[in-house]
Amino acid sequence: MSEIKVNSIKGVGASAAAITVNNSDGTCTANITNNLSNRNVVINGAMLINQRSSSYTSTGEEYTLDRFEHRTGSGFTFDTTTTQDSSAPDGFSKSLKITPDSTQTPTGSHNAMIGQLVEADNLIRFAHGTSSAKKAVLSFYAKSASQNNGHQYTVQLNKLASSGQYYYVNKAFTVTSSWQRFTIAFAADTSNDITTGNGEGFRILFHLADGSSDIGSEKSTWTAANGNFAVTGQSNFMDNTSNEFYLTGVQLEASDSDVATDFEHRSFGQELQLCKRYFVRWNKSGTNRYTYSGGYSSHGTSAFIDFDFSPEMRATPTASSTSDANITNSSWSHLSSDCAIYIGTATQSGSAARVFNAVDFSAEL
């Protein structure tokens, strides 16, 4: 019988042993130094949640799949359609798919991006501005269509310090028509902190097209600037309407190493609850729509209704409705932090009660 005796086991490049062996009694101790859950500060990274619509045709800035935003810079016409797609790498079921609806050529400081803004209090674990600062390890899966196979795009990470100064790092990546997992370890920053609170702390920006003024050398250390910056060699995603970009498995974690852990899969229910901190669609349809007798009370020529949110939203939300002709959309306004809204034209007409069936509440960053 062969026998191997060791004092400890650790991976290549690890600073501490993963398993320590007690030579006196043969017991083994696992040295777990990182959280096994809640590692990923990105919400809806697997693109499971899509509360707003089945398809998004955008030219400017708009939220699409939950927590992910269609973003532009300097008024660029980012004319695209975004959908939740069933193409996905093994272990995933959904992805964000975006394709151009017209060809566009960015100039100057034009930008076209897919992004997520991360709430600052979720980033305290990175300990930036201290001697214990962690690296920001970003991992994601991406692929292209055959038309834009080999395109180079850029991922940029911005942070906001407590001083109000923005800092950024960025890195180029090259897509192919097959799914790849990319891992990028952005440097720990012991000099500049990350602000706290319920506002933005990080921006994760996937650049798909940029004008020449915003294309330059890669920044591997945190650089003071507030802007959108791509890396030299950036391709123009908008150069052909047959181009496609797919994205899923987006994860950002604090780490002492350059290695990304496996993607943290949360349940659908957990992910939905996290998304509802930022966006909720309150929906009643058909015969279950709320009327004066069912959901709110009349106050002269107007009406009020109170909403309770679970989970609590990030901030006082704005309310809007586009689904019911009985409500003049421009009259919706938020009144107070307890989420009462004023419906300026919800008045009774004869014996018929006014009804409404859908309201969007947004507290996005």
XYZ file of N, CA and C in Angstrom, residues 63-179:
351
model
N -32.932 51.053 -19.143
C -32.721 49.772 -18.471
C -33.398 48.671 -19.278
N -32.738 47.546 -19.364
C -33.251 46.414 -20.139
C -33.482 45.248 -19.173
N -32.784 44.124 -19.348
C -32.866 43.072 -18.350
C -32.488 43.667 -17.005
N -33.100 43.157 -15.941
C -32.959 43.812 -14.642
C -31.519 44.089 -14.280
N -31.297 45.344 -13.813
C -30.023 45.884 -13.349
C -29.038 46.180 -14.479
N -29.309 45.787 -15.705
C -28.396 46.066 -16.814
C -28.968 47.179 -17.681
N -28.091 48.108 -18.029
C -28.516 49.343 -18.673
C -27.857 49.503 -20.034
N -28.643 49.929 -20.988
C -28.187 50.354 -22.309
C -27.708 51.789 -22.142
N -26.393 52.042 -22.288
C -25.813 53.344 -21.954
C -25.122 53.959 -23.168
N -25.127 55.289 -23.209
C -24.459 56.008 -24.291
C -23.601 57.122 -23.717
N -22.749 57.670 -24.559
C -21.971 58.839 -24.208
C -21.999 59.844 -25.333
N -22.131 61.118 -24.981
C -22.098 62.230 -25.947
C -23.170 62.123 -27.022
N -24.329 61.598 -26.650
C -25.452 61.586 -27.566
C -25.340 60.618 -28.720
N -24.514 59.600 -28.599
C -24.363 58.623 -29.676
C -25.684 57.886 -29.912
N -25.983 57.605 -31.182
C -27.184 56.857 -31.547
C -26.883 55.369 -31.455
N -27.114 54.804 -30.289
C -26.850 53.389 -30.029
C -28.138 52.633 -30.370
N -28.389 52.480 -31.671
C -29.658 51.991 -32.195
C -29.641 50.465 -32.234
N -30.275 49.844 -31.242
C -30.157 48.392 -31.077
C -31.471 47.786 -30.606
N -31.521 46.461 -30.670
C -32.559 45.680 -30.007
C -31.891 44.749 -29.011
N -32.398 44.755 -27.770
C -31.875 43.902 -26.709
C -32.967 42.957 -26.256
N -32.623 41.677 -26.082
C -33.575 40.675 -25.633
C -32.923 39.751 -24.619
N -33.766 39.029 -23.889
C -33.302 37.923 -23.053
C -33.304 36.690 -23.934
N -32.122 36.081 -24.112
C -31.974 35.011 -25.088
C -31.729 33.675 -24.383
N -32.090 32.594 -25.061
C -31.895 31.255 -24.492
C -30.543 30.657 -24.844
N -29.751 31.334 -25.653
C -28.387 30.882 -25.903
C -27.544 31.150 -24.663
N -26.854 30.121 -24.182
C -26.085 30.276 -22.951
C -25.043 29.172 -22.856
N -23.947 29.414 -22.145
C -22.952 28.363 -21.927
C -23.490 27.298 -20.984
N -22.798 26.184 -20.897
C -23.221 25.111 -20.003
C -23.369 25.635 -18.580
N -24.446 25.237 -17.927
C -24.688 25.672 -16.559
C -25.505 26.944 -16.455
N -25.878 27.522 -17.593
C -26.699 28.728 -17.631
C -27.865 28.489 -18.587
N -28.931 29.293 -18.431
C -30.085 29.133 -19.311
C -30.436 30.392 -20.083
N -29.895 31.548 -19.665
C -30.258 32.812 -20.292
C -29.031 33.679 -20.527
N -29.168 34.582 -21.476
C -28.134 35.593 -21.719
C -28.802 36.868 -22.190
N -28.064 37.957 -22.091
C -28.474 39.222 -22.697
C -27.934 39.231 -24.120
N -28.810 39.468 -25.084
C -28.412 39.540 -26.493
C -28.718 40.931 -27.017
N -27.751 41.525 -27.702
C -27.956 42.838 -28.303
C -27.464 42.814 -29.736
N -28.206 43.471 -30.634
C -27.823 43.527 -32.048
C -28.168 44.905 -32.613
N -27.354 45.451 -33.524
C -27.647 46.766 -34.102
C -28.876 46.740 -35.006
N -29.667 47.813 -34.972
C -30.787 47.984 -35.893
C -30.427 48.882 -37.067
N -29.320 49.600 -36.943
C -28.798 50.401 -38.053
C -27.301 50.526 -37.858
N -26.589 50.821 -38.913
C -25.144 51.010 -38.793
C -24.856 52.436 -38.343
N -23.884 52.579 -37.462
C -23.500 53.874 -36.920
C -21.984 53.908 -36.774
N -21.392 55.065 -36.975
C -19.953 55.231 -36.805
C -19.686 56.230 -35.697
N -19.144 55.761 -34.564
C -18.874 56.691 -33.464
C -17.702 57.610 -33.790
N -17.803 58.851 -33.387
C -16.715 59.813 -33.546
C -16.530 60.559 -32.228
N -15.431 61.275 -32.103
C -15.198 62.089 -30.915
C -15.272 61.275 -29.648
N -16.147 61.692 -28.730
C -16.293 60.988 -27.459
C -17.599 60.204 -27.387
N -18.067 59.709 -28.535
C -19.237 58.838 -28.554
C -18.920 57.529 -27.822
N -19.932 56.967 -27.167
C -19.787 55.683 -26.493
C -21.081 54.886 -26.612
N -20.947 53.569 -26.703
C -22.077 52.646 -26.679
C -21.707 51.503 -25.754
N -22.495 51.306 -24.682
C -22.095 50.383 -23.630
C -23.297 49.636 -23.056
N -23.023 48.476 -22.490
C -23.936 47.771 -21.599
C -23.325 47.874 -20.209
N -24.101 48.294 -19.210
C -23.499 48.519 -17.907
C -24.387 48.145 -16.746
N -23.763 48.012 -15.586
C -24.477 47.890 -14.320
C -23.795 48.770 -13.291
N -24.591 49.535 -12.551
C -24.090 50.349 -11.444
C -24.334 49.592 -10.147
N -23.294 49.504 -9.309
C -23.351 48.726 -8.075
C -23.463 49.669 -6.890
N -24.411 49.372 -6.006
C -24.655 50.197 -4.829
C -23.430 50.199 -3.917
N -23.067 51.370 -3.417
C -21.794 51.553 -2.711
C -21.657 50.687 -1.462
N -22.711 50.567 -0.659
C -22.594 49.802 0.581
C -22.346 48.316 0.338
N -22.585 47.843 -0.883
C -22.284 46.448 -1.215
C -20.810 46.230 -1.520
N -20.010 47.305 -1.475
C -18.602 47.234 -1.886
C -17.638 47.416 -0.728
N -18.145 47.504 0.498
C -17.277 47.728 1.653
C -16.229 46.633 1.775
N -16.590 45.415 1.366
C -15.680 44.263 1.456
C -14.389 44.447 0.665
N -14.368 45.345 -0.337
C -13.151 45.548 -1.131
C -12.086 46.308 -0.356
N -12.463 46.994 0.705
C -11.532 47.673 1.626
C -10.569 48.612 0.912
N -10.998 49.201 -0.197
C -10.120 50.135 -0.904
C -9.796 51.333 -0.016
N -8.593 51.849 -0.178
C -8.122 52.952 0.634
C -7.492 52.513 1.937
N -7.348 51.195 2.128
C -6.695 50.658 3.321
C -5.596 49.687 2.904
N -4.786 49.293 3.879
C -3.714 48.336 3.588
C -4.255 46.937 3.315
N -5.533 46.715 3.603
C -6.163 45.412 3.374
C -6.948 45.363 2.065
N -6.731 46.319 1.185
C -7.500 46.410 -0.061
C -7.457 45.118 -0.859
N -8.596 44.753 -1.434
C -8.735 43.548 -2.241
C -8.752 43.891 -3.731
N -8.380 42.907 -4.524
C -8.531 43.039 -5.968
C -10.007 42.908 -6.332
N -10.375 43.528 -7.425
C -11.725 43.393 -7.976
C -11.641 42.415 -9.139
N -12.064 41.180 -8.914
C -11.949 40.134 -9.925
C -13.276 40.024 -10.668
N -13.253 40.402 -11.927
C -14.433 40.374 -12.781
C -14.364 39.163 -13.693
N -15.445 38.414 -13.770
C -15.525 37.302 -14.711
C -16.876 37.352 -15.416
N -16.906 36.885 -16.648
C -18.142 36.899 -17.426
C -17.990 35.986 -18.635
N -19.121 35.565 -19.176
C -19.168 34.788 -20.414
C -19.683 35.692 -21.525
N -19.064 35.591 -22.701
C -19.503 36.403 -23.839
C -19.251 35.657 -25.135
N -20.028 36.006 -26.135
C -19.785 35.507 -27.488
C -20.369 36.494 -28.492
N -20.034 36.279 -29.764
C -20.491 37.139 -30.857
C -21.248 36.307 -31.881
N -21.751 36.970 -32.908
C -22.217 36.283 -34.107
C -21.006 35.989 -34.996
N -21.214 35.242 -36.061
C -20.101 34.965 -36.975
C -19.627 36.253 -37.648
N -20.545 37.218 -37.846
C -20.190 38.462 -38.525
C -19.147 39.258 -37.752
N -19.272 39.335 -36.446
C -18.316 40.115 -35.649
C -17.381 39.221 -34.839
N -17.209 37.988 -35.289
C -16.225 37.093 -34.690
C -14.845 37.748 -34.722
N -14.167 37.794 -33.591
C -12.846 38.414 -33.533
C -12.863 39.894 -33.193
N -14.039 40.465 -32.975
C -14.103 41.871 -32.553
C -13.460 42.044 -31.176
N -12.803 43.176 -30.986
C -12.244 43.531 -29.677
C -13.134 44.576 -29.028
N -13.552 44.295 -27.817
C -14.320 45.239 -27.022
C -13.564 45.526 -25.722
N -14.120 46.370 -24.886
C -13.447 46.795 -23.650
C -14.397 46.672 -22.476
N -13.885 46.224 -21.349
C -14.645 46.314 -20.106
C -13.943 47.310 -19.196
N -14.711 48.214 -18.620
C -14.187 49.277 -17.767
C -14.861 49.207 -16.409
N -14.086 49.428 -15.365
C -14.614 49.506 -14.010
C -14.322 50.900 -13.476
N -15.376 51.626 -13.108
C -15.249 52.943 -12.478
C -15.611 52.831 -11.006
N -14.948 53.590 -10.161
C -15.379 53.676 -8.769
C -15.446 55.136 -8.364
N -16.324 55.388 -7.389
C -16.490 56.732 -6.850
C -15.934 56.755 -5.436
N -14.950 57.617 -5.187
C -14.349 57.739 -3.856
C -15.185 58.675 -2.993
N -14.956 58.629 -1.677
C -15.700 59.492 -0.760
C -15.406 60.966 -1.018
N -14.282 61.263 -1.658
C -13.933 62.646 -1.996
C -14.766 63.188 -3.151
N -15.491 62.296 -3.853
C -16.235 62.702 -5.036
C -15.473 62.476 -6.329
N -14.216 62.016 -6.236
C -13.385 61.758 -7.417
C -13.684 60.355 -7.964
N -13.801 60.249 -9.280
C -13.933 58.950 -9.943
C -12.552 58.434 -10.333
N -12.399 57.113 -10.276
C -11.189 56.429 -10.730
C -11.622 55.275 -11.629
N -10.769 54.907 -12.590
C -11.154 53.810 -13.471
C -9.970 52.932 -13.836
N -10.290 51.710 -14.218
C -9.363 50.764 -14.838
C -10.114 50.146 -16.013
N -9.386 49.617 -16.994
C -10.065 48.961 -18.111
C -9.189 47.875 -18.729
N -9.808 47.049 -19.551
C -9.111 45.921 -20.168
C -9.852 45.521 -21.437
N -9.102 45.210 -22.490
C -9.690 44.746 -23.739
C -9.961 43.240 -23.666
N -10.973 42.794 -24.409
C -11.222 41.361 -24.575
C -11.732 41.121 -25.991
N -11.454 39.950 -26.523
C -11.805 39.622 -27.904
C -12.831 38.499 -27.923
N -13.969 38.764 -28.557
C -15.040 37.775 -28.604
C -14.907 36.894 -29.845
N -15.451 35.701 -29.744
C -15.583 34.799 -30.878
C -17.030 34.321 -30.927
N -17.350 33.545 -31.934
C -18.724 33.069 -32.079
C -19.019 31.870 -31.175
N -18.089 31.524 -30.295
C -18.311 30.492 -29.286
C -18.205 31.123 -27.903
N -18.934 30.567 -26.958
C -18.896 31.090 -25.604
C -17.502 30.952 -25.004
